[in-house]
Amino acid sequence: AKRDGRAHFQYFSPEMNVEMLERMQLEQRLRKAVKKSEFYLEYQPVVDMTHGTVSSVEALIRWRDPEFGIISPALFIPIAEETGLIEPLGEWVLNQALADLSSWHAQGHMLKIAINVSGRQCINSNGLSFYQVLEEALLRHKIAAHYVHIEITESLLIEDKPYSLEILQSIRNLGVDIYLDDFGTGYSALSYLNQFPISVIKIDKSFIDNATVSQSDAKLVKAIVMMGQSLEMTLVAEGIETEEQWDFLQSLGCNYAQGYLMSKPLSSENLLTFLENETAI
Ligand code: C2E
Ligand code: CA
Ligand code: CA
Ligand code: CA
């Protein structure tokens, strides 16, 4: 409670805008939330488009603030990155996700899991690289590396190239696959696809959204799939919300799909129910 009246609030003048105030409040709350563990994970199924079965889940962090309610990761992850809070937070995500994974495995659901790893988390872990954190967590939870993959974004590839290449190669050598998330939304050149140990491309939802209504978006999605295939990469389409989108991506030969059509992100408990009721989708 002593920390509540943090000194910097007295420096606010009327000119300072509401956004700034909100940003600082959010940052302060986030610090407390990390200490108090106000987070939980949801898991969104990823479906094999050939067999219609769930092959993996993506772990997605949720923050329940006692006052504000559920705060979107799209809002707080960038703040966590800027403040370095992403490091303890990311470690928590990893350990919670692997703990849940091992309990599903114990119940006979041999799923794989995707963990989102932000740039700062990968590169700058107080002397300890994310590679070491990952290796230790796999050992602690007794999980074979091929059950786990990480999702990174293009920004990591351009940030500190020699160092990120080294870390990603070590991660890949552990047996953990690396997925390139939000493909097509960043600034990276296509040559990165060959230079980095990336085996899967996730086609961003923004391309999927209009793929069945706009000819040019359809062509773009088709080009991405064809490029991925010719580089012998696996393709995941994210944000599939309609049957039409599913059919279109399936006709192109996209390998996996994720989206509200199949399932929203679920609590660990609801995921188990979902898997147990699952016939082919
Ligand atoms: P992302 O990695 O691109 O995750 C996919 C987002 O799309 C998730 O939003 C998911 O709930 C949403 N989504 C999936 N299918 C559909 C659909 O059919 N329709 C719509 N409208 N949305 C769909 P979410 O959970 O709000 O996460 C937002 C972003 O926050 C993530 O985007 C990711 O960048 C970040 N994030 C989430 N969890 C973590 C985490 O544990 N660590 C890090 N570093 N970032 C995370
Ligand atoms: Ca992701
Ligand atoms: Ca994504
Ligand atoms: Ca996205």
XYZ file of N, CA and C and ligand atoms in Angstrom, residues 58-60 114-117 151-153 181-182 202 238 258, ligand 2:
46
model
N -1.891 -22.762 -29.047
C -1.052 -21.586 -28.807
C -1.391 -21.018 -27.444
N -0.366 -20.828 -26.615
C -0.569 -20.236 -25.291
C -0.700 -18.718 -25.431
N -1.767 -18.161 -24.862
C -2.014 -16.714 -24.940
C -2.233 -16.163 -23.546
N 2.614 -23.943 -28.621
C 3.320 -22.785 -29.168
C 3.397 -21.696 -28.107
N 4.599 -21.167 -27.921
C 4.824 -20.094 -26.952
C 5.254 -18.848 -27.721
N 4.588 -17.732 -27.460
C 4.998 -16.463 -28.071
C 6.198 -15.899 -27.323
N 7.224 -15.555 -28.073
C 8.425 -14.996 -27.452
C 8.727 -13.660 -28.123
N 7.005 -18.875 -31.173
C 6.579 -17.968 -32.232
C 7.294 -16.634 -32.035
N 8.014 -16.235 -33.054
C 8.711 -14.952 -33.001
C 8.168 -14.065 -34.128
N 8.464 -12.792 -34.065
C 8.029 -11.910 -35.156
C 9.253 -11.372 -35.898
N 5.715 -15.530 -36.814
C 4.344 -15.066 -36.558
C 4.043 -13.808 -37.376
N 2.767 -13.546 -37.590
C 2.323 -12.300 -38.231
C 3.036 -12.053 -39.550
N 3.356 -18.299 -40.079
C 1.953 -18.052 -39.740
C 1.460 -16.858 -40.546
N -3.913 -17.925 -39.582
C -4.529 -17.513 -38.317
C -5.737 -16.620 -38.571
N -6.055 -21.826 -37.546
C -6.347 -21.408 -36.177
C -7.369 -20.279 -36.301
Ca 1.391 -15.919 -31.957
